[in-house]
Amino acid sequence: MEQIKAYLDQIATISNEDWAFFTSKLQRREIAKKDIFLKINEIEKHISFIETGVVRLFIPKDNPDKEITFGFSFNNQFISAYDSFLTQQPSAYQLQALTKTTLLSITYEDLQEVYAKTQIGNFIGRLTAERLFLIKSKREQNLLNLTAEERYLKLFKERPELLKVIPLKYISSYIGITAQALSRIRKRL
């Protein structure tokens, strides 16, 4: 709980009463390595804070080599199929733990109650949504403005730990190239 408290304290000051109410709604979930904990066409029921672990967001395909990885989330970040969570409609993608992962999760219904009954709930919700949007926007801009090699170098300058925990096939998909093209880039560097 200390990690999520430290994260939220960066955003705003939370009263002890609001904090107690919010944490009463959190559920700790342990996800095994490689487990898919939200499948395509399921409705996202949680928004979660990653205490430990790495999560991949991806669109599955019949051929696993054709899956499209479009996001990763790490320790001290929120994770959700956020569009499905907001609309309570089926998800068009899946969430998979790439490592053993520990989440602090809140249900959609409980979050609505936090928004309604706490002074800080809506503020934190808005700022968290804004941060998720900025991550998505940055990725889209990188795909449009940078070469594959530049995207690869930028990714590992910002997140060097990725090489240790994320298979290269997911990284190549994330930066929008084939595994073979990524192999050629890595040989040149």
C-alpha atoms as an extended CHARMM CRD file, in Angstrom:
* protein
*
       189  EXT
         1         1  MET       CA              0.0000000000        0.0000000000        0.0000000000  PROA      1               0.0000000000
         2         2  GLU       CA              2.9580000000        2.3210000000        0.5790000000  PROA      2               0.0000000000
         3         3  GLN       CA              3.7860000000        2.3620000000       -3.1490000000  PROA      3               0.0000000000
         4         4  ILE       CA              0.3510000000        3.5200000000       -4.2580000000  PROA      4               0.0000000000
         5         5  LYS       CA              0.2530000000        6.0420000000       -1.4040000000  PROA      5               0.0000000000
         6         6  ALA       CA              3.6250000000        7.4950000000       -2.4980000000  PROA      6               0.0000000000
         7         7  TYR       CA              2.4080000000        7.6420000000       -6.1030000000  PROA      7               0.0000000000
         8         8  LEU       CA             -0.8420000000        9.3990000000       -5.2070000000  PROA      8               0.0000000000
         9         9  ASP       CA              0.8990000000       11.7590000000       -2.7690000000  PROA      9               0.0000000000
        10        10  GLN       CA              2.8410000000       13.0880000000       -5.7890000000  PROA      10              0.0000000000
        11        11  ILE       CA             -0.4880000000       14.0880000000       -7.3110000000  PROA      11              0.0000000000
        12        12  ALA       CA             -2.3730000000       15.4880000000       -4.3350000000  PROA      12              0.0000000000
        13        13  THR       CA             -2.6880000000       15.5630000000       -0.5640000000  PROA      13              0.0000000000
        14        14  ILE       CA             -5.1610000000       12.9530000000        0.5880000000  PROA      14              0.0000000000
        15        15  SER       CA             -6.9340000000       13.1920000000        3.9330000000  PROA      15              0.0000000000
        16        16  ASN       CA             -6.6490000000       10.2210000000        6.2710000000  PROA      16              0.0000000000
        17        17  GLU       CA            -10.4050000000        9.6740000000        5.9720000000  PROA      17              0.0000000000
        18        18  ASP       CA            -10.3300000000        9.6220000000        2.1420000000  PROA      18              0.0000000000
        19        19  TRP       CA             -7.2650000000        7.3660000000        2.1680000000  PROA      19              0.0000000000
        20        20  ALA       CA             -8.9240000000        4.8950000000        4.5410000000  PROA      20              0.0000000000
        21        21  PHE       CA            -12.0630000000        4.7690000000        2.4020000000  PROA      21              0.0000000000
        22        22  PHE       CA            -10.0670000000        4.3410000000       -0.8300000000  PROA      22              0.0000000000
        23        23  THR       CA             -7.8230000000        1.5830000000        0.5400000000  PROA      23              0.0000000000
        24        24  SER       CA            -10.8500000000       -0.2720000000        1.9290000000  PROA      24              0.0000000000
        25        25  LYS       CA            -11.8970000000       -0.7560000000       -1.6990000000  PROA      25              0.0000000000
        26        26  LEU       CA             -8.5350000000       -2.1050000000       -2.9380000000  PROA      26              0.0000000000
        27        27  GLN       CA             -7.9970000000       -5.8070000000       -3.5210000000  PROA      27              0.0000000000
        28        28  ARG       CA             -4.5030000000       -7.3260000000       -3.8580000000  PROA      28              0.0000000000
        29        29  ARG       CA             -4.2400000000       -9.7510000000       -6.7840000000  PROA      29              0.0000000000
        30        30  GLU       CA             -1.3120000000      -12.0380000000       -7.6040000000  PROA      30              0.0000000000
        31        31  ILE       CA             -0.9280000000      -12.8710000000      -11.2970000000  PROA      31              0.0000000000
        32        32  ALA       CA              1.3930000000      -15.6870000000      -12.3710000000  PROA      32              0.0000000000
        33        33  LYS       CA              4.0120000000      -15.1120000000      -15.0520000000  PROA      33              0.0000000000
        34        34  LYS       CA              2.5150000000      -15.4330000000      -18.5730000000  PROA      34              0.0000000000
        35        35  ASP       CA             -1.0900000000      -15.4550000000      -17.3040000000  PROA      35              0.0000000000
        36        36  ILE       CA             -3.6050000000      -13.5330000000      -19.3850000000  PROA      36              0.0000000000
        37        37  PHE       CA             -5.7850000000      -11.8270000000      -16.7980000000  PROA      37              0.0000000000
        38        38  LEU       CA             -8.0940000000      -10.0100000000      -19.2120000000  PROA      38              0.0000000000
        39        39  LYS       CA             -9.0970000000      -11.7790000000      -22.4200000000  PROA      39              0.0000000000
        40        40  ILE       CA            -10.4540000000      -10.3050000000      -25.5990000000  PROA      40              0.0000000000
        41        41  ASN       CA            -14.2300000000       -9.6660000000      -25.4370000000  PROA      41              0.0000000000
        42        42  GLU       CA            -14.2440000000       -9.6360000000      -21.6330000000  PROA      42              0.0000000000
        43        43  ILE       CA            -15.3400000000       -6.4610000000      -19.8820000000  PROA      43              0.0000000000
        44        44  GLU       CA            -12.6060000000       -4.8000000000      -17.8320000000  PROA      44              0.0000000000
        45        45  LYS       CA            -13.8620000000       -4.7070000000      -14.2560000000  PROA      45              0.0000000000
        46        46  HSD       CA            -10.7330000000       -3.2370000000      -12.6070000000  PROA      46              0.0000000000
        47        47  ILE       CA             -8.2280000000       -0.4840000000      -12.7510000000  PROA      47              0.0000000000
        48        48  SER       CA             -5.0580000000       -1.6610000000      -11.0520000000  PROA      48              0.0000000000
        49        49  PHE       CA             -1.8330000000       -0.2960000000       -9.6630000000  PROA      49              0.0000000000
        50        50  ILE       CA              1.2150000000       -2.4850000000      -10.3100000000  PROA      50              0.0000000000
        51        51  GLU       CA              3.1340000000       -3.0690000000       -7.0940000000  PROA      51              0.0000000000
        52        52  THR       CA              5.5480000000       -5.4590000000       -8.8020000000  PROA      52              0.0000000000
        53        53  GLY       CA              5.7400000000       -6.8940000000      -12.2920000000  PROA      53              0.0000000000
        54        54  VAL       CA              5.4130000000       -6.1290000000      -15.9740000000  PROA      54              0.0000000000
        55        55  VAL       CA              2.1590000000       -6.2660000000      -17.9710000000  PROA      55              0.0000000000
        56        56  ARG       CA              1.7510000000       -6.4270000000      -21.7450000000  PROA      56              0.0000000000
        57        57  LEU       CA             -1.2530000000       -5.0550000000      -23.6670000000  PROA      57              0.0000000000
        58        58  PHE       CA             -1.7820000000       -6.8640000000      -26.9620000000  PROA      58              0.0000000000
        59        59  ILE       CA             -4.1610000000       -7.8440000000      -29.7310000000  PROA      59              0.0000000000
        60        60  PRO       CA             -4.1410000000      -11.6220000000      -30.1580000000  PROA      60              0.0000000000
        61        61  LYS       CA             -4.0220000000      -13.2890000000      -33.5580000000  PROA      61              0.0000000000
        62        62  ASP       CA             -4.4980000000      -16.8900000000      -34.7140000000  PROA      62              0.0000000000
        63        63  ASN       CA             -0.7590000000      -16.9890000000      -35.3960000000  PROA      63              0.0000000000
        64        64  PRO       CA              1.0290000000      -15.9540000000      -32.1670000000  PROA      64              0.0000000000
        65        65  ASP       CA              3.8610000000      -14.4700000000      -34.2590000000  PROA      65              0.0000000000
        66        66  LYS       CA              1.3640000000      -11.9340000000      -35.6370000000  PROA      66              0.0000000000
        67        67  GLU       CA              0.1390000000      -10.6520000000      -32.2520000000  PROA      67              0.0000000000
        68        68  ILE       CA              0.3090000000       -6.8810000000      -31.9200000000  PROA      68              0.0000000000
        69        69  THR       CA              1.8830000000       -5.6410000000      -28.7050000000  PROA      69              0.0000000000
        70        70  PHE       CA              0.9890000000       -1.9910000000      -28.1930000000  PROA      70              0.0000000000
        71        71  GLY       CA              1.8240000000       -1.3260000000      -24.5780000000  PROA      71              0.0000000000
        72        72  PHE       CA              3.6970000000       -2.2690000000      -21.4370000000  PROA      72              0.0000000000
        73        73  SER       CA              3.1260000000       -1.2120000000      -17.8450000000  PROA      73              0.0000000000
        74        74  PHE       CA              5.5790000000       -1.5310000000      -14.9790000000  PROA      74              0.0000000000
        75        75  ASN       CA              5.9470000000       -1.1460000000      -11.2080000000  PROA      75              0.0000000000
        76        76  ASN       CA              4.2640000000        1.9800000000       -9.8510000000  PROA      76              0.0000000000
        77        77  GLN       CA              2.0100000000        2.4500000000      -12.8730000000  PROA      77              0.0000000000
        78        78  PHE       CA             -1.7040000000        1.9310000000      -13.3910000000  PROA      78              0.0000000000
        79        79  ILE       CA             -2.9180000000       -0.7540000000      -15.7770000000  PROA      79              0.0000000000
        80        80  SER       CA             -6.3200000000       -1.4050000000      -17.2820000000  PROA      80              0.0000000000
        81        81  ALA       CA             -8.0310000000       -2.0000000000      -20.5840000000  PROA      81              0.0000000000
        82        82  TYR       CA             -9.0680000000        1.5500000000      -19.8720000000  PROA      82              0.0000000000
        83        83  ASP       CA            -11.4730000000        2.0170000000      -22.7710000000  PROA      83              0.0000000000
        84        84  SER       CA            -13.3580000000       -1.1340000000      -21.7450000000  PROA      84              0.0000000000
        85        85  PHE       CA            -13.2300000000       -0.0420000000      -18.0900000000  PROA      85              0.0000000000
        86        86  LEU       CA            -14.7230000000        3.3700000000      -18.8670000000  PROA      86              0.0000000000
        87        87  THR       CA            -17.4580000000        2.1170000000      -21.1900000000  PROA      87              0.0000000000
        88        88  GLN       CA            -18.0450000000       -1.2680000000      -19.5210000000  PROA      88              0.0000000000
        89        89  GLN       CA            -18.0220000000       -2.7580000000      -23.0210000000  PROA      89              0.0000000000
        90        90  PRO       CA            -15.9840000000       -5.8230000000      -24.1680000000  PROA      90              0.0000000000
        91        91  SER       CA            -12.2480000000       -5.3110000000      -24.5940000000  PROA      91              0.0000000000
        92        92  ALA       CA            -10.6540000000       -5.4820000000      -28.0440000000  PROA      92              0.0000000000
        93        93  TYR       CA             -7.3330000000       -6.6070000000      -26.5440000000  PROA      93              0.0000000000
        94        94  GLN       CA             -5.7930000000       -8.6350000000      -23.7540000000  PROA      94              0.0000000000
        95        95  LEU       CA             -3.6370000000       -8.0420000000      -20.6700000000  PROA      95              0.0000000000
        96        96  GLN       CA             -0.8440000000      -10.4790000000      -19.8380000000  PROA      96              0.0000000000
        97        97  ALA       CA              1.5970000000      -10.6140000000      -16.9220000000  PROA      97              0.0000000000
        98        98  LEU       CA              5.1050000000      -11.0270000000      -18.3810000000  PROA      98              0.0000000000
        99        99  THR       CA              6.5220000000      -11.5790000000      -14.9000000000  PROA      99              0.0000000000
       100       100  LYS       CA              4.9680000000      -12.5850000000      -11.6070000000  PROA      100             0.0000000000
       101       101  THR       CA              2.8290000000       -9.5150000000      -10.9520000000  PROA      101             0.0000000000
       102       102  THR       CA              1.1630000000       -8.0730000000       -7.8660000000  PROA      102             0.0000000000
       103       103  LEU       CA             -1.7170000000       -5.6640000000       -8.4260000000  PROA      103             0.0000000000
       104       104  LEU       CA             -3.7960000000       -3.4610000000       -6.1740000000  PROA      104             0.0000000000
       105       105  SER       CA             -7.1670000000       -3.3660000000       -7.9360000000  PROA      105             0.0000000000
       106       106  ILE       CA            -10.3840000000       -1.4500000000       -7.5580000000  PROA      106             0.0000000000
       107       107  THR       CA            -13.6180000000       -2.3870000000       -9.3120000000  PROA      107             0.0000000000
       108       108  TYR       CA            -15.5330000000       -0.0280000000      -11.5430000000  PROA      108             0.0000000000
       109       109  GLU       CA            -18.3980000000        0.1470000000       -9.0380000000  PROA      109             0.0000000000
       110       110  ASP       CA            -16.0940000000        0.8080000000       -6.0890000000  PROA      110             0.0000000000
       111       111  LEU       CA            -14.2280000000        3.5260000000       -7.9770000000  PROA      111             0.0000000000
       112       112  GLN       CA            -17.5250000000        5.2720000000       -8.7260000000  PROA      112             0.0000000000
       113       113  GLU       CA            -18.2260000000        5.1820000000       -4.9850000000  PROA      113             0.0000000000
       114       114  VAL       CA            -14.7750000000        6.6620000000       -4.2360000000  PROA      114             0.0000000000
       115       115  TYR       CA            -15.5030000000        9.4380000000       -6.7390000000  PROA      115             0.0000000000
       116       116  ALA       CA            -18.8450000000       10.1590000000       -5.0870000000  PROA      116             0.0000000000
       117       117  LYS       CA            -17.8430000000        9.9480000000       -1.4310000000  PROA      117             0.0000000000
       118       118  THR       CA            -14.3540000000       11.4560000000       -1.2220000000  PROA      118             0.0000000000
       119       119  GLN       CA            -13.0880000000       14.9550000000       -1.7780000000  PROA      119             0.0000000000
       120       120  ILE       CA            -10.0280000000       13.8250000000       -3.6980000000  PROA      120             0.0000000000
       121       121  GLY       CA            -11.4840000000       10.9540000000       -5.7900000000  PROA      121             0.0000000000
       122       122  ASN       CA            -12.4240000000       12.8730000000       -8.9320000000  PROA      122             0.0000000000
       123       123  PHE       CA             -9.1640000000       14.8190000000       -8.9080000000  PROA      123             0.0000000000
       124       124  ILE       CA             -7.0470000000       11.6770000000       -8.7020000000  PROA      124             0.0000000000
       125       125  GLY       CA             -9.1980000000        9.9700000000      -11.3370000000  PROA      125             0.0000000000
       126       126  ARG       CA             -8.7790000000       12.8650000000      -13.7370000000  PROA      126             0.0000000000
       127       127  LEU       CA             -5.0230000000       13.1130000000      -13.2560000000  PROA      127             0.0000000000
       128       128  THR       CA             -4.5840000000        9.3500000000      -13.6480000000  PROA      128             0.0000000000
       129       129  ALA       CA             -6.6210000000        9.4180000000      -16.8770000000  PROA      129             0.0000000000
       130       130  GLU       CA             -4.5100000000       12.3290000000      -18.1190000000  PROA      130             0.0000000000
       131       131  ARG       CA             -1.2980000000       10.4020000000      -17.4480000000  PROA      131             0.0000000000
       132       132  LEU       CA             -2.6320000000        7.3350000000      -19.2950000000  PROA      132             0.0000000000
       133       133  PHE       CA             -3.5600000000        9.5890000000      -22.2280000000  PROA      133             0.0000000000
       134       134  LEU       CA             -0.0810000000       11.1650000000      -22.3180000000  PROA      134             0.0000000000
       135       135  ILE       CA              1.5840000000        7.7350000000      -22.4400000000  PROA      135             0.0000000000
       136       136  LYS       CA             -0.6740000000        6.7440000000      -25.3500000000  PROA      136             0.0000000000
       137       137  SER       CA             -0.1080000000       10.0230000000      -27.1780000000  PROA      137             0.0000000000
       138       138  LYS       CA              3.6740000000        9.7970000000      -26.7880000000  PROA      138             0.0000000000
       139       139  ARG       CA              3.6850000000        6.2610000000      -28.2550000000  PROA      139             0.0000000000
       140       140  GLU       CA              1.6030000000        7.3430000000      -31.2490000000  PROA      140             0.0000000000
       141       141  GLN       CA              3.8700000000       10.3250000000      -31.9130000000  PROA      141             0.0000000000
       142       142  ASN       CA              6.9560000000        8.0930000000      -31.7310000000  PROA      142             0.0000000000
       143       143  LEU       CA              5.4260000000        5.6790000000      -34.2500000000  PROA      143             0.0000000000
       144       144  LEU       CA              4.6900000000        8.5540000000      -36.6260000000  PROA      144             0.0000000000
       145       145  ASN       CA              7.8760000000       10.6090000000      -36.2130000000  PROA      145             0.0000000000
       146       146  LEU       CA             10.7470000000        8.2270000000      -35.4560000000  PROA      146             0.0000000000
       147       147  THR       CA             12.4260000000        5.4930000000      -37.4800000000  PROA      147             0.0000000000
       148       148  ALA       CA             12.3330000000        1.9420000000      -36.1470000000  PROA      148             0.0000000000
       149       149  GLU       CA             15.9510000000        2.2740000000      -35.0110000000  PROA      149             0.0000000000
       150       150  GLU       CA             15.2000000000        5.5620000000      -33.2270000000  PROA      150             0.0000000000
       151       151  ARG       CA             12.1630000000        3.9850000000      -31.5200000000  PROA      151             0.0000000000
       152       152  TYR       CA             14.3080000000        1.0580000000      -30.3610000000  PROA      152             0.0000000000
       153       153  LEU       CA             17.0720000000        3.3130000000      -29.0090000000  PROA      153             0.0000000000
       154       154  LYS       CA             14.5870000000        5.6270000000      -27.2960000000  PROA      154             0.0000000000
       155       155  LEU       CA             12.7630000000        2.7230000000      -25.6750000000  PROA      155             0.0000000000
       156       156  PHE       CA             15.9310000000        1.3520000000      -24.1160000000  PROA      156             0.0000000000
       157       157  LYS       CA             17.3110000000        4.7100000000      -23.1310000000  PROA      157             0.0000000000
       158       158  GLU       CA             14.0820000000        5.3350000000      -21.1940000000  PROA      158             0.0000000000
       159       159  ARG       CA             13.5050000000        1.7360000000      -19.9730000000  PROA      159             0.0000000000
       160       160  PRO       CA             16.8080000000       -0.2550000000      -20.0530000000  PROA      160             0.0000000000
       161       161  GLU       CA             15.3320000000       -2.9530000000      -17.8110000000  PROA      161             0.0000000000
       162       162  LEU       CA             13.0810000000       -4.0580000000      -20.6810000000  PROA      162             0.0000000000
       163       163  LEU       CA             15.7840000000       -6.2490000000      -22.2230000000  PROA      163             0.0000000000
       164       164  LYS       CA             15.8420000000       -8.3640000000      -19.0760000000  PROA      164             0.0000000000
       165       165  VAL       CA             12.1250000000       -9.1080000000      -18.8240000000  PROA      165             0.0000000000
       166       166  ILE       CA             10.4440000000       -8.6470000000      -22.2140000000  PROA      166             0.0000000000
       167       167  PRO       CA             10.9800000000      -11.0940000000      -25.0820000000  PROA      167             0.0000000000
       168       168  LEU       CA             12.3240000000       -9.4530000000      -28.2430000000  PROA      168             0.0000000000
       169       169  LYS       CA              9.3020000000      -10.6020000000      -30.2690000000  PROA      169             0.0000000000
       170       170  TYR       CA              7.0860000000       -8.3730000000      -28.0820000000  PROA      170             0.0000000000
       171       171  ILE       CA              9.5130000000       -5.4720000000      -28.3240000000  PROA      171             0.0000000000
       172       172  SER       CA              9.6440000000       -5.6930000000      -32.1120000000  PROA      172             0.0000000000
       173       173  SER       CA              5.8450000000       -5.7020000000      -32.2940000000  PROA      173             0.0000000000
       174       174  TYR       CA              5.6830000000       -2.7560000000      -29.8840000000  PROA      174             0.0000000000
       175       175  ILE       CA              7.9960000000       -0.6120000000      -32.0160000000  PROA      175             0.0000000000
       176       176  GLY       CA              6.1300000000       -1.6690000000      -35.1550000000  PROA      176             0.0000000000
       177       177  ILE       CA              8.6440000000       -3.9230000000      -36.9260000000  PROA      177             0.0000000000
       178       178  THR       CA              9.2550000000       -7.6260000000      -37.4850000000  PROA      178             0.0000000000
       179       179  ALA       CA             11.5180000000       -9.6550000000      -35.2200000000  PROA      179             0.0000000000
       180       180  GLN       CA             13.9150000000      -10.0330000000      -38.1660000000  PROA      180             0.0000000000
       181       181  ALA       CA             14.1150000000       -6.2650000000      -38.6590000000  PROA      181             0.0000000000
       182       182  LEU       CA             14.8120000000       -5.7970000000      -34.9520000000  PROA      182             0.0000000000
       183       183  SER       CA             17.5700000000       -8.3920000000      -35.1630000000  PROA      183             0.0000000000
       184       184  ARG       CA             19.1830000000       -6.4310000000      -38.0200000000  PROA      184             0.0000000000
       185       185  ILE       CA             18.9740000000       -3.1820000000      -36.0360000000  PROA      185             0.0000000000
       186       186  ARG       CA             20.5500000000       -4.8190000000      -32.9820000000  PROA      186             0.0000000000
       187       187  LYS       CA             23.4160000000       -6.1810000000      -35.1000000000  PROA      187             0.0000000000
       188       188  ARG       CA             24.1480000000       -2.6980000000      -36.4680000000  PROA      188             0.0000000000
       189       189  LEU       CA             24.2880000000       -1.1420000000      -33.0030000000  PROA      189             0.0000000000
